[in-house]
Coordinates of C-alpha atoms and ligand atoms in Angstrom, one line a residue:
M1 CA 82.8 41.0 95.7
A2 CA 79.4 42.6 95.2
C3 CA 78.9 42.5 98.9
N4 CA 82.2 44.2 99.5
A5 CA 81.5 47.0 96.9
S6 CA 78.3 48.0 98.6
R7 CA 79.8 48.1 102.1
P8 CA 80.0 51.8 103.3
R9 CA 83.5 53.2 103.3
L10 CA 85.1 55.5 105.8
V11 CA 86.5 57.6 103.0
G12 CA 85.4 57.5 99.4
S13 CA 87.4 57.2 96.3
G14 CA 88.1 59.6 93.5
G15 CA 89.6 62.5 95.5
A16 CA 87.3 62.2 98.5
T17 CA 90.2 61.2 100.8
E18 CA 92.1 64.3 99.9
I19 CA 89.1 66.5 100.6
V20 CA 88.5 64.9 104.0
M21 CA 92.2 65.2 104.9
L22 CA 92.3 68.9 103.7
G23 CA 89.2 69.5 105.8
L24 CA 90.9 68.1 108.9
V25 CA 94.0 70.1 108.3
M26 CA 91.9 73.3 108.0
V27 CA 90.1 72.5 111.3
V28 CA 93.4 71.9 113.1
L29 CA 94.8 75.1 111.6
L30 CA 91.8 77.2 112.5
Q31 CA 91.9 75.9 116.0
T32 CA 95.6 76.3 116.7
A33 CA 96.6 79.1 114.4
P34 CA 93.6 81.4 113.7
R35 CA 96.0 84.2 112.7
G36 CA 97.7 82.1 110.1
V37 CA 101.0 80.2 110.1
T38 CA 103.3 83.2 109.9
P39 CA 103.5 83.8 113.7
W40 CA 104.4 80.0 114.0
L41 CA 107.1 80.4 111.4
L42 CA 108.4 83.6 113.0
R43 CA 108.7 81.7 116.3
L44 CA 110.5 78.8 114.7
F45 CA 112.8 81.1 112.7
P46 CA 113.1 84.4 114.5
A47 CA 114.0 87.2 112.2
R48 CA 117.8 87.9 112.5
G49 CA 119.9 90.7 111.2
R50 CA 119.1 94.3 111.0
P51 CA 115.9 95.6 112.6
L52 CA 113.5 97.5 110.4
M53 CA 115.0 100.8 111.8
D54 CA 117.2 101.8 114.7
L55 CA 118.0 105.2 116.3
D56 CA 121.4 105.6 114.6
R57 CA 120.0 104.9 111.1
A58 CA 116.9 107.2 111.9
K59 CA 119.3 110.1 112.3
T60 CA 120.7 109.7 108.8
V61 CA 117.3 109.7 107.1
E62 CA 115.9 113.0 105.9
P63 CA 112.8 113.9 108.0
F64 CA 109.4 115.0 106.7
A65 CA 109.0 118.8 106.5
A66 CA 107.8 120.0 109.9
R67 CA 104.5 121.9 110.1
P68 CA 104.9 125.6 110.9
K69 CA 103.9 125.7 114.6
P70 CA 101.7 128.4 116.1
E71 CA 103.5 130.9 118.4
R72 CA 103.3 129.9 122.1
G73 CA 100.3 131.4 123.7
S74 CA 98.5 132.1 120.4
E75 CA 94.9 130.9 120.0
I76 CA 94.8 127.6 118.4
L77 CA 91.2 126.3 118.9
V78 CA 88.0 128.3 119.4
V79 CA 84.8 126.4 120.1
E80 CA 81.5 128.4 120.0
G81 CA 78.2 126.9 120.8
A82 CA 79.2 123.4 119.7
T83 CA 76.1 121.2 119.6
K84 CA 75.5 117.5 118.7
R85 CA 72.1 115.9 118.7
F86 CA 71.4 112.2 118.3
G87 CA 67.7 112.1 117.5
G88 CA 66.0 113.4 120.7
L89 CA 69.3 113.4 122.7
T90 CA 71.5 116.4 122.8
A91 CA 74.8 114.9 123.8
V92 CA 76.7 118.2 123.4
N93 CA 74.7 121.4 124.1
G94 CA 76.1 124.8 123.2
V95 CA 79.6 124.2 124.5
S96 CA 82.2 127.1 124.1
F97 CA 85.8 127.4 125.1
D98 CA 89.2 128.1 123.6
L99 CA 92.7 126.7 123.8
K100 CA 96.1 128.2 123.3
A101 CA 99.4 126.8 121.9
G102 CA 101.5 125.4 124.8
E103 CA 98.5 124.9 127.1
I104 CA 96.9 121.8 128.6
L105 CA 93.1 122.0 128.9
G106 CA 91.3 119.3 130.9
V107 CA 87.7 118.3 130.0
I108 CA 86.0 116.6 132.9
G109 CA 82.5 115.5 133.7
P110 CA 80.5 112.5 134.9
N111 CA 80.1 109.5 132.6
G112 CA 77.8 110.2 129.7
A113 CA 78.3 113.9 130.0
G114 CA 79.3 114.2 126.3
K115 CA 83.1 114.5 126.5
S116 CA 83.9 111.8 123.9
T117 CA 81.2 113.2 121.6
L118 CA 82.8 116.6 121.9
F119 CA 86.2 115.1 120.9
N120 CA 84.4 113.5 117.9
L121 CA 83.2 116.9 116.8
L122 CA 86.7 118.4 117.1
T123 CA 88.2 115.6 115.0
G124 CA 85.6 115.2 112.3
I125 CA 84.5 111.7 113.5
S126 CA 81.0 113.1 113.5
P127 CA 79.8 116.5 112.2
A128 CA 78.4 119.1 114.6
T129 CA 74.7 119.7 114.5
A130 CA 75.2 123.4 115.2
G131 CA 77.9 125.8 116.4
E132 CA 81.3 126.8 115.2
I133 CA 84.7 125.2 115.7
R134 CA 87.8 127.0 114.4
Y135 CA 91.2 125.5 114.4
R136 CA 94.0 128.0 113.5
G137 CA 91.4 130.0 111.7
D138 CA 89.8 127.1 109.7
R139 CA 86.2 126.1 110.2
I140 CA 86.3 122.4 111.1
E141 CA 82.9 121.6 112.6
R142 CA 81.8 119.7 109.6
M143 CA 85.2 119.0 107.9
A144 CA 86.1 115.4 107.1
S145 CA 88.4 113.8 109.8
R146 CA 91.2 113.1 107.3
R147 CA 91.4 116.8 106.4
I148 CA 91.4 117.8 110.0
A149 CA 94.2 115.4 110.8
R150 CA 96.2 116.8 107.9
L151 CA 95.8 120.3 109.4
G152 CA 97.6 119.1 112.5
V153 CA 94.9 117.7 114.9
A154 CA 95.8 114.2 116.3
R155 CA 94.0 112.2 118.9
T156 CA 93.9 109.0 120.9
F157 CA 90.7 107.1 121.7
Q158 CA 89.1 106.1 125.0
H159 CA 90.0 102.4 124.2
V160 CA 93.4 101.4 123.1
L161 CA 93.4 101.0 119.3
L162 CA 96.7 99.4 118.2
R163 CA 97.5 96.6 115.7
S164 CA 98.7 94.2 118.4
D165 CA 100.5 91.9 116.0
M166 CA 102.5 94.7 114.4
S167 CA 105.7 96.0 116.1
A168 CA 105.6 99.2 118.1
L169 CA 107.6 100.9 115.4
E170 CA 105.2 100.0 112.6
N171 CA 102.2 101.1 114.7
V172 CA 103.8 104.5 115.1
A173 CA 104.7 104.7 111.4
V174 CA 101.0 104.4 110.6
G175 CA 100.6 107.8 112.3
A176 CA 103.1 109.4 110.0
H177 CA 101.5 108.3 106.7
L178 CA 99.4 111.5 106.4
R179 CA 102.7 113.4 106.1
S180 CA 103.8 111.3 103.1
D181 CA 102.6 112.2 99.7
R182 CA 103.0 108.6 98.5
G183 CA 100.4 106.8 100.8
Y184 CA 101.2 104.4 103.6
L185 CA 100.3 101.3 101.6
S186 CA 102.7 101.8 98.8
A187 CA 105.4 102.4 101.3
L188 CA 104.6 99.4 103.4
L189 CA 104.4 97.2 100.4
R190 CA 107.9 98.4 99.7
L191 CA 107.0 100.0 96.4
D192 CA 108.9 103.0 97.5
R193 CA 112.0 102.2 99.7
R194 CA 112.9 105.8 100.4
E195 CA 109.5 106.7 101.6
E196 CA 109.3 103.6 103.8
E197 CA 112.6 104.6 105.4
K198 CA 111.2 108.1 106.1
L199 CA 108.1 106.7 107.7
L200 CA 110.1 104.3 109.9
A201 CA 112.7 106.9 110.8
E202 CA 109.9 109.3 111.8
A203 CA 108.4 106.5 113.9
M204 CA 111.7 105.8 115.6
R205 CA 112.2 109.5 116.4
Q206 CA 108.7 109.7 118.0
L207 CA 109.4 106.5 120.0
E208 CA 112.5 108.1 121.4
R209 CA 110.6 111.3 122.1
V210 CA 108.2 109.4 124.4
G211 CA 110.9 107.1 125.9
L212 CA 109.9 103.8 124.1
A213 CA 112.7 103.5 121.6
H214 CA 114.0 100.4 123.3
L215 CA 110.7 98.6 122.6
A216 CA 110.5 99.5 118.9
Q217 CA 110.7 96.0 117.6
E218 CA 108.3 94.4 120.1
P219 CA 104.8 93.5 119.1
A220 CA 102.4 96.3 120.4
G221 CA 100.2 93.6 122.0
S222 CA 103.1 92.4 124.2
L223 CA 103.5 95.9 125.9
A224 CA 102.1 96.8 129.3
L225 CA 98.9 98.9 129.1
G226 CA 100.7 102.0 130.2
Q227 CA 103.2 101.5 127.4
Q228 CA 100.5 100.9 124.9
R229 CA 98.8 104.2 125.9
I230 CA 102.1 106.1 125.4
L231 CA 102.6 104.2 122.1
E232 CA 99.3 105.6 121.0
I233 CA 100.5 109.1 121.8
A234 CA 103.7 108.5 119.8
R235 CA 101.5 107.4 116.9
A236 CA 99.5 110.7 117.2
L237 CA 102.7 112.7 117.5
A238 CA 104.1 111.1 114.3
A239 CA 101.5 113.2 112.5
D240 CA 103.3 116.3 113.8
P241 CA 100.2 117.8 115.5
A242 CA 99.8 121.3 116.8
L243 CA 96.8 120.1 118.8
L244 CA 96.7 116.8 120.5
L245 CA 93.5 115.3 122.0
L246 CA 93.7 112.5 124.5
D247 CA 90.5 110.6 125.6
E248 CA 91.1 109.2 129.1
P249 CA 94.8 108.4 128.6
A250 CA 95.4 107.4 132.3
A251 CA 92.5 104.9 132.4
G252 CA 93.8 101.6 133.8
L253 CA 97.3 102.8 134.4
R254 CA 99.3 102.2 137.6
F255 CA 100.6 105.1 139.7
K256 CA 104.1 105.1 138.2
E257 CA 102.7 104.8 134.6
K258 CA 100.5 107.8 135.3
Q259 CA 103.5 109.8 136.5
E260 CA 105.3 109.0 133.3
L261 CA 102.3 110.0 131.3
A262 CA 102.1 113.3 133.2
D263 CA 105.8 113.9 132.6
L264 CA 105.4 113.3 128.9
L265 CA 102.4 115.7 128.6
S266 CA 104.2 118.4 130.5
K267 CA 107.2 117.9 128.1
L268 CA 104.8 118.3 125.1
R269 CA 103.4 121.5 126.6
E270 CA 107.0 122.8 126.9
E271 CA 107.4 122.1 123.2
G272 CA 104.4 124.3 122.5
V273 CA 101.9 121.5 121.6
A274 CA 98.3 122.3 122.7
V275 CA 96.8 119.4 124.6
L276 CA 93.1 118.7 125.3
V277 CA 92.7 115.9 127.7
V278 CA 89.6 114.1 129.0
E279 CA 90.3 112.3 132.2
H280 CA 88.5 110.9 135.2
D281 CA 91.4 110.7 137.6
M282 CA 91.2 113.9 139.5
N283 CA 94.6 113.8 141.1
F284 CA 96.1 113.3 137.6
V285 CA 94.1 116.1 136.1
M286 CA 94.5 118.7 138.9
N287 CA 98.2 118.4 139.0
L288 CA 98.7 118.6 135.2
V289 CA 96.3 120.9 133.5
D290 CA 96.4 124.7 133.2
R291 CA 92.7 125.1 132.9
L292 CA 89.6 122.9 133.1
V293 CA 86.2 122.8 131.4
V294 CA 83.5 120.9 133.2
I295 CA 80.7 119.3 131.3
S296 CA 77.5 117.8 132.7
F297 CA 74.6 116.6 130.6
G298 CA 76.2 118.1 127.5
Q299 CA 76.5 121.6 128.9
K300 CA 79.5 123.5 130.2
I301 CA 78.9 124.1 133.9
C302 CA 82.2 125.6 134.9
E303 CA 85.6 126.7 133.5
G304 CA 88.8 127.9 135.1
V305 CA 92.0 127.0 136.9
P306 CA 91.9 123.7 138.9
S307 CA 91.6 125.4 142.3
H308 CA 88.6 127.4 141.1
V309 CA 86.9 124.4 139.6
Q310 CA 87.5 122.3 142.7
N311 CA 85.6 124.7 144.9
D312 CA 82.7 125.3 142.6
V313 CA 79.3 124.2 144.0
A314 CA 77.8 123.2 140.6
V315 CA 80.8 121.0 139.9
Q316 CA 80.5 119.3 143.3
E317 CA 76.8 118.7 142.7
A318 CA 77.5 117.2 139.3
Y319 CA 79.9 114.8 140.8
L320 CA 77.9 114.0 143.9
G321 CA 77.5 110.2 144.0
V322 CA 79.6 109.8 140.9
A323 CA 83.0 108.1 141.2
A324 CA 85.5 110.7 140.1
Ligands
LIG401 P1 81.3 110.7 128.0 O1 82.5 110.5 127.0 O2 81.3 112.0 128.6 O3 81.2 109.6 129.0 P2 79.8 110.4 125.5 O4 80.1 111.5 124.7 O5 80.3 109.0 125.2 O6 80.0 110.7 127.1 O7 78.2 110.2 125.5 C1 77.3 111.3 125.7 C2 75.9 110.8 125.5 O8 75.7 110.7 124.1 C3 75.5 109.5 126.1 O9 74.2 109.6 126.6 C4 75.7 108.5 124.9 O10 74.8 107.4 125.1 C5 75.2 109.4 123.8 N1 75.8 109.0 122.5 C6 77.2 109.0 122.2 N2 77.4 108.6 121.0 C7 76.2 108.3 120.4 C8 75.8 107.9 119.1 N3 76.6 107.6 118.2 N4 74.4 107.7 119.0 C9 73.5 108.0 120.0 N5 73.9 108.4 121.2 C10 75.2 108.6 121.4
LIG402 MG1 83.9 109.1 127.0

């Protein structure tokens, strides 16, 4: 007996078995379901019944108040000597240009020229070191990004930033939350059903506007890259912007997807939205924009209509040896 008692056991007594088993279950779960068991359960028991929102229902929900839009052709953005320094590096160096409502302005330049940094200054992601940026008369060069967004400036980023496990509809609803006076969380946690309906209906209307209404209930991560980029634009549009900034929206898209994107941006221009677009694909840019600003090493080296910019010697030099 004494001999038996001292023999090492595989699992101990007094609750040790449970701990070991629990540990094993945790290992298996972490290996096979790192995002939790909900996706499993949803696959086993797919949600039935009414979708969160559909087009017919969206039409019956009272929309958020629309922002008063600037008159077509009126000045919406004025950038004067915008400068951003990172220590010894001047990423944006005294850049000036303006933009009117209902105009598409392209910003082009080699990699590292400072285009994304310029976008960050315009959207309050980082404050300008010097210079002035005026949006509809308000100085925004050092304003917080949330306030700038509330004024009607929306953007997409160079790399797709979506919640891939959330539906397309919910991703777009996130973009509308700034228009709600209740806050997105309280709506999403269903503390306020009416507000939640308004957010989802707005998201549905924007999905229809960009031609993705049929994919509203799909997880964003399951969409093709081109659709994800358009979905990001829908999310930006849900904020009811007067100025839309797109950082390389055509990157990685196939020919047909690029055409669809160009059609959408032309449609937005018709509606009077001002669009600022950074893009590398020259064919895409040249056929779409009204004017171009060319940046190289942080400085504006040329500005004008596409045909003028194409023939500019400084621009050709800046691009020499750089894949456009
Ligand atoms: P582009 O979008 O035209 O390719 P970026 O605006 O991303 O160029 O970058 C311009 C320059 O600024 C690059 O040299 C880059 O390394 C630098 N830069 C960008 N952001 C930062 C940062 N947060 N800190 C330091 N340097 C930065
Ligand atoms: Mg960039």
